[in-house]
Coordinates of C-alpha atoms in Angstrom, one line a residue:
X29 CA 58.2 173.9 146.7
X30 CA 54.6 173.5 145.4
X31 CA 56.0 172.0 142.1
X32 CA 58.2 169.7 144.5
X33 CA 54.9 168.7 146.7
X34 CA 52.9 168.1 143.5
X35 CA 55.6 166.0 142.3
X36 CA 55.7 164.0 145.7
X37 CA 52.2 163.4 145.2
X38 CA 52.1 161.8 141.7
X39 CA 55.6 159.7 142.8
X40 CA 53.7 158.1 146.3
X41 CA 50.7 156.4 144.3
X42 CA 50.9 153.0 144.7
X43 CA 51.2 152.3 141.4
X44 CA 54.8 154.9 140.9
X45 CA 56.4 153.7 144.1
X46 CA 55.4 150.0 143.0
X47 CA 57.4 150.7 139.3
X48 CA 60.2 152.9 141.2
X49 CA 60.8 150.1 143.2
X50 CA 60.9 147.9 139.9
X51 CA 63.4 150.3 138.5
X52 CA 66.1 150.7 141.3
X53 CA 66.1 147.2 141.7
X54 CA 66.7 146.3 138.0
X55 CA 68.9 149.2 137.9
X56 CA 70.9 147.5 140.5
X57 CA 70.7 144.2 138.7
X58 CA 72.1 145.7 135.5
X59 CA 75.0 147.4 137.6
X60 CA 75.6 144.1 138.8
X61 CA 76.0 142.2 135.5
X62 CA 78.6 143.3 133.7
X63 CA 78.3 144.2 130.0
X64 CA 74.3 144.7 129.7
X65 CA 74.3 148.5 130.9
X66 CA 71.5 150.6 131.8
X67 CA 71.1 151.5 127.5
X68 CA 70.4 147.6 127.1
X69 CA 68.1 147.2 129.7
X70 CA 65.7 150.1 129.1
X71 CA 65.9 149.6 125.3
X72 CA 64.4 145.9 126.3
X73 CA 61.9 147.2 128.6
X74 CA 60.9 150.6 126.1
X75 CA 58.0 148.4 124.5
X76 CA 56.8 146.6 128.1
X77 CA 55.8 150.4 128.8
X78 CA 53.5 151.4 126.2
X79 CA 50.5 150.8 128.3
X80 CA 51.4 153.0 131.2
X81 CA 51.0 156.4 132.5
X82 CA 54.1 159.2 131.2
X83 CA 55.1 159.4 134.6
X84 CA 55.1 156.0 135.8
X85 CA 57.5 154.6 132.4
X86 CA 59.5 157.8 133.1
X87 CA 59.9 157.4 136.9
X88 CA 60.9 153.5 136.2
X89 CA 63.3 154.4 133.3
X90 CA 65.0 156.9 135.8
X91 CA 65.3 154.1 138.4
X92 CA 67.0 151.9 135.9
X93 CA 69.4 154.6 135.3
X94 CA 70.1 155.7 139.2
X95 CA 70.1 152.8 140.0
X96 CA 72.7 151.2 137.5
X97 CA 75.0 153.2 139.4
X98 CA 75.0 151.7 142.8
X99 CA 74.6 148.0 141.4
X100 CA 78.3 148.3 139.7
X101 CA 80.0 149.2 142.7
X102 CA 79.1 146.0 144.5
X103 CA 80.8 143.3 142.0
X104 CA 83.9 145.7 141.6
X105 CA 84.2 145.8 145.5
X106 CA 83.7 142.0 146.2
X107 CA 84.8 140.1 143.2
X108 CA 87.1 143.0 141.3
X109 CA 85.1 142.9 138.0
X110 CA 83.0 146.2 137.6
X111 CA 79.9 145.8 136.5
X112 CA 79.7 149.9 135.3
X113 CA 82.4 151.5 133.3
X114 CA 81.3 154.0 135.8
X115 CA 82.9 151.8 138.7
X116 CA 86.3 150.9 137.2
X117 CA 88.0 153.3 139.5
X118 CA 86.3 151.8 142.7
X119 CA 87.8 148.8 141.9
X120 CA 91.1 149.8 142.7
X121 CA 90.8 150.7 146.3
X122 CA 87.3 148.7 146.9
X123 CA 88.9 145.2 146.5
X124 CA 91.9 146.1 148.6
X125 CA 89.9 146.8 151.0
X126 CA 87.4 143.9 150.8
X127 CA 90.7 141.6 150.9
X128 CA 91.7 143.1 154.3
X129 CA 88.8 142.4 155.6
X130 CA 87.1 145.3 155.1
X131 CA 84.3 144.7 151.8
X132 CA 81.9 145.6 154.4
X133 CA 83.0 149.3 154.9
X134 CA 84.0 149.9 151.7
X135 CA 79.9 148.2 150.6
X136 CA 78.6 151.0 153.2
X137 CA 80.8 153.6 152.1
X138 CA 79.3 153.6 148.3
X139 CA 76.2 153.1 149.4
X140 CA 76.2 156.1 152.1
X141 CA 78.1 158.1 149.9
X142 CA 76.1 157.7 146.7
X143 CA 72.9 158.2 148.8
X144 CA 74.1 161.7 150.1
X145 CA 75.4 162.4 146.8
X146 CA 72.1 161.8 145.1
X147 CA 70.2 163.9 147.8
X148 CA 72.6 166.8 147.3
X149 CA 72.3 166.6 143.3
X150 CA 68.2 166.5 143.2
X151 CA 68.7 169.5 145.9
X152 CA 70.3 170.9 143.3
X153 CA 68.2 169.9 140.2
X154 CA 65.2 171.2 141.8
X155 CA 66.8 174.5 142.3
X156 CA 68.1 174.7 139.1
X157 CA 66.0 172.8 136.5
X158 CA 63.5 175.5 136.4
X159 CA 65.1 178.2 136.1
X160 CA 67.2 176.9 133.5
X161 CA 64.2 176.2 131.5
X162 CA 63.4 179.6 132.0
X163 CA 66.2 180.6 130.1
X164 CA 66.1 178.2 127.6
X165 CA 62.3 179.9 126.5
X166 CA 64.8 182.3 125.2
X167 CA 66.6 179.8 122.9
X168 CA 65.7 179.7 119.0
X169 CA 67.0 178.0 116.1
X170 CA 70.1 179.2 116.1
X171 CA 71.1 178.3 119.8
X172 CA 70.0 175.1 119.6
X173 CA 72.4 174.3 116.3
X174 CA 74.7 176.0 117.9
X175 CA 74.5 173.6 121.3
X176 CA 73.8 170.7 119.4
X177 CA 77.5 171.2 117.7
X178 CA 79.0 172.2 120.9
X179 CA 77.8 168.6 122.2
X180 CA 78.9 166.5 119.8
X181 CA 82.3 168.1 119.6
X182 CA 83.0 167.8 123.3
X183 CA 81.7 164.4 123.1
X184 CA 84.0 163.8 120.4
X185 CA 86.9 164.4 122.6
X186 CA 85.7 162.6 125.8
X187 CA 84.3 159.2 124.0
X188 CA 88.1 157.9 125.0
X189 CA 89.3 157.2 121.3
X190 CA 90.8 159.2 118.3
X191 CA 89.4 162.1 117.1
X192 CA 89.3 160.6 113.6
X193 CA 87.5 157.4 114.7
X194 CA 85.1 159.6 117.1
X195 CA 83.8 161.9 113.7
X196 CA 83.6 158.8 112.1
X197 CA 80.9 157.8 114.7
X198 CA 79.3 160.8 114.5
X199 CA 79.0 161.2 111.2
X200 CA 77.3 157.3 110.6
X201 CA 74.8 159.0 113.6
X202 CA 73.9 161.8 111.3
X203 CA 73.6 160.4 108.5
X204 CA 71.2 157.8 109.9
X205 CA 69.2 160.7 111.5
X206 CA 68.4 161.5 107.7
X207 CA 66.7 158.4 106.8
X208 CA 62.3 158.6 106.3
X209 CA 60.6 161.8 105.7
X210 CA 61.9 165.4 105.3
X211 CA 60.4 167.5 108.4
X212 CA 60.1 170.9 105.9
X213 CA 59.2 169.3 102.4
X214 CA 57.9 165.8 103.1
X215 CA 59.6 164.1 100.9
X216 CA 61.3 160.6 101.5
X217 CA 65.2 160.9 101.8
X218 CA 67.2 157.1 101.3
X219 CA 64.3 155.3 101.8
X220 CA 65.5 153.0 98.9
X221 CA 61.6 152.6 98.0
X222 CA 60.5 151.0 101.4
X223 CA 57.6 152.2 103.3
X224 CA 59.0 151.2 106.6
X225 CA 61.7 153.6 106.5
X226 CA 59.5 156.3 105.5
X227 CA 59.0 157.1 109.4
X228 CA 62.8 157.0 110.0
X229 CA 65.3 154.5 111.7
X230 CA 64.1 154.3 115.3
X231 CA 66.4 154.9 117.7
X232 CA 65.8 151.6 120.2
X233 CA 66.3 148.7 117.5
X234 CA 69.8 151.3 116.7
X235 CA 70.3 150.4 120.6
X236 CA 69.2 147.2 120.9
X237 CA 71.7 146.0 118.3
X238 CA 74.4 148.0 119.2
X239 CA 74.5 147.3 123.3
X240 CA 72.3 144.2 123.5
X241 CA 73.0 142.2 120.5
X242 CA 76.5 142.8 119.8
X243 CA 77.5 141.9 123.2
X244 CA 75.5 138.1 123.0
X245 CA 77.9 137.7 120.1
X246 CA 80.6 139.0 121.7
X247 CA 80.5 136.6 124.9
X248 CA 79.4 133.5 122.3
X249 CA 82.9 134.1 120.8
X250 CA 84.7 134.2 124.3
X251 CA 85.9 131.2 125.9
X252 CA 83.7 130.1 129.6
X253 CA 85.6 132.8 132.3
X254 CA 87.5 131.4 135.0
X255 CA 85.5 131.5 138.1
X256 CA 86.5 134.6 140.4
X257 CA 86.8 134.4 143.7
X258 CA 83.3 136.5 145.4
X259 CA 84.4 137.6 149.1
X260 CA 81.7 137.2 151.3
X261 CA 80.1 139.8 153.9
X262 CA 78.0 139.7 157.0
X263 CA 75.9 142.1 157.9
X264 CA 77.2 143.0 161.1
X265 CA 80.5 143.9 159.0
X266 CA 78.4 146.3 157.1
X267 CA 79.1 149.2 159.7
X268 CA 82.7 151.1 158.7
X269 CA 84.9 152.4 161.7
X270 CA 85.1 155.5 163.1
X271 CA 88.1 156.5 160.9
X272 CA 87.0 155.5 157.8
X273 CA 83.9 157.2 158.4
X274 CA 85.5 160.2 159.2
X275 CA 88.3 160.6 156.1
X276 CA 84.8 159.9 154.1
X277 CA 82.8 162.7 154.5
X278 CA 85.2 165.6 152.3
X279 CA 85.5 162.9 149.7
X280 CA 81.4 162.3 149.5
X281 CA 81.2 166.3 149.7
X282 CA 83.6 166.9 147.1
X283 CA 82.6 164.3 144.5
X284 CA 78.6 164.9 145.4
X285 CA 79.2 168.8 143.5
X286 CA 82.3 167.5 141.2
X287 CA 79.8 164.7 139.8
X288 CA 77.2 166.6 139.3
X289 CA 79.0 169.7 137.3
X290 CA 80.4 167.2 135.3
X291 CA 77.2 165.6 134.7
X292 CA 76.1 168.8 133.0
X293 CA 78.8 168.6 130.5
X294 CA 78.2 166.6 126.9
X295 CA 79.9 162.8 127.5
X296 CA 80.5 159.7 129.7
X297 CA 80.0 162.0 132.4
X298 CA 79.7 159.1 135.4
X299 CA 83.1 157.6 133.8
X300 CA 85.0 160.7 134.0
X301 CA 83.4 162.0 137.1
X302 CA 84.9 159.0 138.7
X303 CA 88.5 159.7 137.8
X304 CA 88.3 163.4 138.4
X305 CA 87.5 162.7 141.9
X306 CA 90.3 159.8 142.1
X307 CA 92.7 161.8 141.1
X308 CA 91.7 164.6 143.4
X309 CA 91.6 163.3 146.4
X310 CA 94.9 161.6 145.8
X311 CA 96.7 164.5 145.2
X312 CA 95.0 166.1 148.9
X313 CA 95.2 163.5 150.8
X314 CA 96.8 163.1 153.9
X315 CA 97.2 159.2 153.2
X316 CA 98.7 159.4 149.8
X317 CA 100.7 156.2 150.3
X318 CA 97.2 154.5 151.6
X319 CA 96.3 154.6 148.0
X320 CA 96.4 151.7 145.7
X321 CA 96.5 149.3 149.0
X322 CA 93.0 150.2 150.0
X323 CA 91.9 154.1 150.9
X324 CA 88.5 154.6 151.8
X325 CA 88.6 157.8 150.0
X326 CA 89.1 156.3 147.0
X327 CA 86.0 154.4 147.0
X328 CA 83.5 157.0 148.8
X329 CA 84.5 159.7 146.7
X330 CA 84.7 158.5 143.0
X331 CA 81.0 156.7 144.3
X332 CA 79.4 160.0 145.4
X333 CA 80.7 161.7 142.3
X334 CA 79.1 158.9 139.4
X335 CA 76.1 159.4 141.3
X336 CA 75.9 162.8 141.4
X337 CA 76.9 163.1 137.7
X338 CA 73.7 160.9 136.6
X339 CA 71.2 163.2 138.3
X340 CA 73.4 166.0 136.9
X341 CA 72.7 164.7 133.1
X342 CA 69.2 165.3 134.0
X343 CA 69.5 169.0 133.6
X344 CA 69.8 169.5 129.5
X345 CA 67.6 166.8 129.3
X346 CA 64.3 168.3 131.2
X347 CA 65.0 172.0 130.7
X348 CA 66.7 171.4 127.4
X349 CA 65.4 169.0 125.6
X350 CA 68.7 167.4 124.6
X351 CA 70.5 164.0 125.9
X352 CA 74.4 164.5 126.8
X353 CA 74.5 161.2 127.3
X354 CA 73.5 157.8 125.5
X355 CA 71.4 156.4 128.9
X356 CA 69.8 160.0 128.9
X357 CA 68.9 159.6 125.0
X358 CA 66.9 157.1 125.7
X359 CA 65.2 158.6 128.6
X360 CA 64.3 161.1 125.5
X361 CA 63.2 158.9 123.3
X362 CA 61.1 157.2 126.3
X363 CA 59.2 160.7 126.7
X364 CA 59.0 161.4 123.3
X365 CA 57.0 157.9 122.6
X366 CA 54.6 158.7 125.8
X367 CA 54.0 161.7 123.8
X368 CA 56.0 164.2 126.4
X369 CA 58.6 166.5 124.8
X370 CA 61.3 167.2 126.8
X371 CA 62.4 171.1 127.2
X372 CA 61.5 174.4 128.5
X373 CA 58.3 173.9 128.1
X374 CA 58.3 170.3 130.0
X375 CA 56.6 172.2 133.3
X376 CA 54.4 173.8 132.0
X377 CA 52.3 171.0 130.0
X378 CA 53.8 168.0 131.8
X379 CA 54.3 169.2 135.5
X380 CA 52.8 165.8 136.7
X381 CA 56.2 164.3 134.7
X382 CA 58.6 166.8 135.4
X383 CA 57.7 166.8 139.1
X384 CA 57.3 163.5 139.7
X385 CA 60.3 162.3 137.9
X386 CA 62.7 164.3 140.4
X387 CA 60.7 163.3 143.6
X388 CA 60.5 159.7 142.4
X389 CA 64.4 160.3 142.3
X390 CA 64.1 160.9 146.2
X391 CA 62.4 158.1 147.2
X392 CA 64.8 155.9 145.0
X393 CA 67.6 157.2 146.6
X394 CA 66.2 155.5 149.5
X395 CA 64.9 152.5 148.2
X396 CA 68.9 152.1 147.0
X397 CA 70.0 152.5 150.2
X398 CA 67.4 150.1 151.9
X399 CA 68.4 147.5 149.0
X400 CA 72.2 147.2 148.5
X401 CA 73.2 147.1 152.0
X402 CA 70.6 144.4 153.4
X403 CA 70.7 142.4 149.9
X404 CA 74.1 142.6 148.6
X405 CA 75.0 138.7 148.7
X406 CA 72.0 138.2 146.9
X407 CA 72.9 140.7 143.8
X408 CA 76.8 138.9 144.1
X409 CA 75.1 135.5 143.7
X410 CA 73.4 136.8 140.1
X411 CA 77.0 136.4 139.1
X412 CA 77.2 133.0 139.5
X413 CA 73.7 132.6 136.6
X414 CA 76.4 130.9 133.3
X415 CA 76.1 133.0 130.4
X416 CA 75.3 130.5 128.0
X417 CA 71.8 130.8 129.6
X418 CA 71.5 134.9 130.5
X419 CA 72.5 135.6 127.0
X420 CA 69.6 133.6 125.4
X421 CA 67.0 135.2 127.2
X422 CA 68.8 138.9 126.5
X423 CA 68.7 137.9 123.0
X424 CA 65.0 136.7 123.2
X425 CA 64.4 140.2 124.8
X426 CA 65.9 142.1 122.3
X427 CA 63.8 140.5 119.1
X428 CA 60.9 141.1 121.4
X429 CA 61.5 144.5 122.2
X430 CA 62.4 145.8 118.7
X431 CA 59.8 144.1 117.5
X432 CA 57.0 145.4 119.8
X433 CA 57.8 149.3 119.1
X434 CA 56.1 149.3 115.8
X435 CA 55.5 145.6 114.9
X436 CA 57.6 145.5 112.3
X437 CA 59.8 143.1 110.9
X438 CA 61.9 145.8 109.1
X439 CA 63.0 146.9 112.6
X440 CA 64.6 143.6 113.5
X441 CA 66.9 143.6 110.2
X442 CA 67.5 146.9 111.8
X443 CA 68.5 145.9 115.4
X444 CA 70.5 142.7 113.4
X445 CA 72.3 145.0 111.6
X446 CA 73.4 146.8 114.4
X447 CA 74.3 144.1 116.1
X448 CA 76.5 143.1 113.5
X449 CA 78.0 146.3 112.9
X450 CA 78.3 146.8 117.1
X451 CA 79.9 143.5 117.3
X452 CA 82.7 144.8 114.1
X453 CA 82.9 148.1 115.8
X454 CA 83.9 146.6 118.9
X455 CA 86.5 144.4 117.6
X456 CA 88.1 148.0 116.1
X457 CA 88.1 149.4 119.0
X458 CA 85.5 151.9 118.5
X459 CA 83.1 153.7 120.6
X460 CA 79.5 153.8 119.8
X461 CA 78.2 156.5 122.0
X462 CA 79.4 159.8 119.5
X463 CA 77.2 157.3 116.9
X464 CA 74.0 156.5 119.6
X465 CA 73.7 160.7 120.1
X466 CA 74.5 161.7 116.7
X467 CA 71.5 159.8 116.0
X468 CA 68.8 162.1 118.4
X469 CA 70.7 165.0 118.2
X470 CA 70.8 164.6 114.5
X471 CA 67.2 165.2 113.2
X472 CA 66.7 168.4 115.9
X473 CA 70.7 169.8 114.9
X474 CA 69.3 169.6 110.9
X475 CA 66.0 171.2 111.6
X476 CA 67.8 173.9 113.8
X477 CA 70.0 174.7 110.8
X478 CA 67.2 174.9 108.2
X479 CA 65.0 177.1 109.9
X480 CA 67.9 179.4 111.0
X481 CA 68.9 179.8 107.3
X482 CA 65.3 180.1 106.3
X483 CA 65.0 182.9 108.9
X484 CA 68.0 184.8 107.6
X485 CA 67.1 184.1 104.3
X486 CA 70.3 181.9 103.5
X487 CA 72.7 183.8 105.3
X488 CA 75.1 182.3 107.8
X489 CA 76.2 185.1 109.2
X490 CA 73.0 184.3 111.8
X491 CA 75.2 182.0 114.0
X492 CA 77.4 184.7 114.7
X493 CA 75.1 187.6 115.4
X494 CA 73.2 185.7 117.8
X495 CA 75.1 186.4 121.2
X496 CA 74.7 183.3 122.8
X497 CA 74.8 180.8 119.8
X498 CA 78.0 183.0 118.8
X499 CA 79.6 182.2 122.5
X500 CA 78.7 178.4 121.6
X501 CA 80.7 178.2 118.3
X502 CA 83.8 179.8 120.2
X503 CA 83.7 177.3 122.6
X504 CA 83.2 174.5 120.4
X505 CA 86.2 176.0 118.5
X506 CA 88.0 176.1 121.6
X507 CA 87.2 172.4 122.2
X508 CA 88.5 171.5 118.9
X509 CA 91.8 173.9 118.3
X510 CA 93.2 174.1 122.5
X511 CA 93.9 170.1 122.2
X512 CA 95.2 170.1 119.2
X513 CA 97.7 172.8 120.1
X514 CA 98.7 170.6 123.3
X515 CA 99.3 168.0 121.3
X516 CA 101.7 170.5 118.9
X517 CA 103.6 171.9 121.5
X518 CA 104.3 168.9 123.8
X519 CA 105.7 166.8 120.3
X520 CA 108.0 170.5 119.7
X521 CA 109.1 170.2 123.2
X522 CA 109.6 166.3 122.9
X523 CA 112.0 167.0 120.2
X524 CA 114.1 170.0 121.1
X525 CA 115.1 168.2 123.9
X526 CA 115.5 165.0 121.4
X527 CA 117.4 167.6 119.7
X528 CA 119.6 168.9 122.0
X529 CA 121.4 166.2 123.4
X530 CA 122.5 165.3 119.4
X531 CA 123.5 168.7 119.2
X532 CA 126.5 168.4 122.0

């Protein structure tokens, strides 16, 4: 509680609850548009901070995040287009409702129910932050090679596409994280001769390129999109009924501790947080047939549960030190460039950050609630701004921001590359996120492994005598081996019973 009221004090200066403000509401913004993304934005905005306080850049960054996950809801409700992948699944029941009248309730519901589930994850994130960083004072070498792998793989399987394509990813990632300087003997590793490189490939010109550019070249090739119609609400239509309210509250409950579990867990934790909760609450529902015509529980709980899961991915990242997630890798990167390094040892030489990041979180939980119900028709209307002029000004953003990290040129070939390669990658139907974590897991994962073997003197035997980096490696086996087998046993079942009929 003293951390928590320390934290509270550093979050209610004017200046933090000024650039919390600034976050939510560009959070919201970004939720709104679809295709920017809460990467994009604070990869744009990472060299606007250079000149402030750790805290204040970290409690904004957060915002942006947060608050990402409100603003999607709102477009997917009122004009069916989500603006998160996060909010694909409020779609389905959010614009049935809106077109019987009821866009209103089902606004309120999201909001209400990603406020409470907010509230109950930072409950739960101040409880359980610390003492995880506790335990992780405990980790060496070995455990974190051993988590690093365990990450990767089950992001591997969650990214949505083939295993194959998903190792590809992640090995591009890795072997970008060798490029500049060796940590252990200094020298300069596919640097090609350049001096630029010497310090590495930075991660934000990587993202830049890969969310920000590729997409501008992705909606130049697109034809104009038809117009869609945007349902207007009043506020007095704001407030939902007394039944809707009331077949809301296990959903929010349910998703708010679903969400944030699943936030804890290497991946696209918001997106599959979403459909968990979906699914679930179809299956209990007492109004099954209500579902796919409009169900309020199909928009309150997969709402409550995104939220919760992006306060959830704050958990490796403070007491850690390592991003499951790509917005949450850039949160690291954030820190790391403010000269704060994330991990157990975070609150202890940073409380002022640690602190007043989560109480910030609070008081943006709030600020969301106070902005999406009052302002929603003004957030629909940034809909209506054509693309041919949003994306020149994202592009103009993008050579500004890479540009401004380390003022050098090299870093916009960089971010063009990307951009290139993003744009290619997207047309193959790959996903970039195994590739966007590979990248800042990477250097710590090869570091890990070299001063394991250096400790045990070349022998790998290490990861296995260590108890917990041993109970890593089974899992990540498991991870790897159990879907395979699935996949083994439901093609032998497919063709006995192939089989059989032939047989008679």
């Amino acid at each position: 509680m003293a951390g928590l009221l320390q934290g509270f004090a550093v979050a209610l200066t004017p200046m933090n609850l000024l650039f919390a403000f600034i976050g939510v509401f560009l959070g919201t913004l970004v939720g709104v548009l679809p295709g920017i993304g809460p990467i994009g934005s604070m990869a744009l905005l990472l060299g606007a901070t250079y000149g402030l306080p750790p805290a204040t850049a970290l409690i904004m960054f957060a915002g942006i995040y947060y608050g990402s996950m409100y603003g999607g809801s709102t477009t997917s409700i009122l004009v069916n287009i989500p603006g998160e992948a996060s909010s694909v699944v409020t779609a389905i029941e959010g614009n049935k409702m809106a077109r019987k009248g009821r866009g209103g309730a089902a606004l309120s519901l999201a909001a209400i129910g990603s406020f409470i589930a907010g509230t109950i994850g930072l409950v739960i994130l101040t409880l359980l932050a610390p003492k995880l960083a506790e335990a992780a004072l405990k980790f060496g070498p070995p455990e974190y090679f051993a988590i690093a792998v365990f990450g990767l793989l089950v992001l591997s399987q969650l990214s949505g596409q083939g295993l194959l394509k998903s190792f590809i990813m992640v090995g591009v990632g890795l072997l970008l994280g060798t490029v500049g300087l060796d940590m252990i003997t200094g020298q300069p590793r596919f640097t090609f001769g350049s001096v630029e490189l010497q310090q590495g490939i930075d991660f934000v010109p990587i993202a830049m390129g890969l969310f920000g550019i590729a997409e501008v070249l992705q909606v130049a090739e697109e034809k104009l999109a038809e117009k869609k119609d945007i349902i207007r609400v009043r506020f007095r239509e704001l407030l939902p009924n007394r039944t809707e309210a009331r077949r809301s509250v296990g959903p929010i409950i349910r998703g708010s501790f679903l969400g944030f579990l699943i936030g804890l867990i290497p991946g696209p934790a918001a997106v599959i947080s979403t459909f968990l909760s979906y699914t679930l609450e179809r299956k209990i529902s007492k109004y099954q047939k209500e579902f796919g015509h409009g169900a309020p529980e199909g928009v309150a709980g997969p709402e409550a549960a995104n939220n919760s899961a992006a306060v959830g991915a704050f958990v490796p990242l403070l007491s850690l030190g390592i991003p499951f997630a790509p917005p949450t890798a850039l949160l690291l990167s954030a820190m790391m460039i403010h000269g704060v390094t994330p991990g157990p040892l975070l609150i202890q030489e940073h409380p002022e950050v640690f602190w007043g990041v989560i109480a910030s979180m609070y008081i943006g939980n709030i600020m969301l609630l106070a902005l999406n119900l009052p302002l929603v028709g003004l957030f629909v209307n940034v809909l209506r701004t054509p693309k041919n002029l949003l994306m020149p000004i994202i592009l103009l953003l993008c050579i500004v921001g890479a540009f401004a990290i380390n003022n050098s040129v090299t870093d916009l070939w960089i971010m063009l590359i990307a951009g290139i390669a993003g744009y290619i990658l997207r047309k193959l139907r790959f996903s970039v996120a195994p590739l966007v974590l590979a990248l800042v897991i990477g250097p710590m994962m090869e570091n890990s492994l070299r001063q394991s073997l250096m400790l045990s003197q070349g022998d790998f035997r290490i990861f296995i005598t260590q108890p917990l980096s041993r109970a890593l490696f089974i899992l990540a086996g498991a991870v790897l081996i159990i879907p395979l087998l699935v996949r083994l046993v439901k093609r032998g079942v497919k063709n006995t019973n192939v089989a059989a009929p032939q047989q008679r």
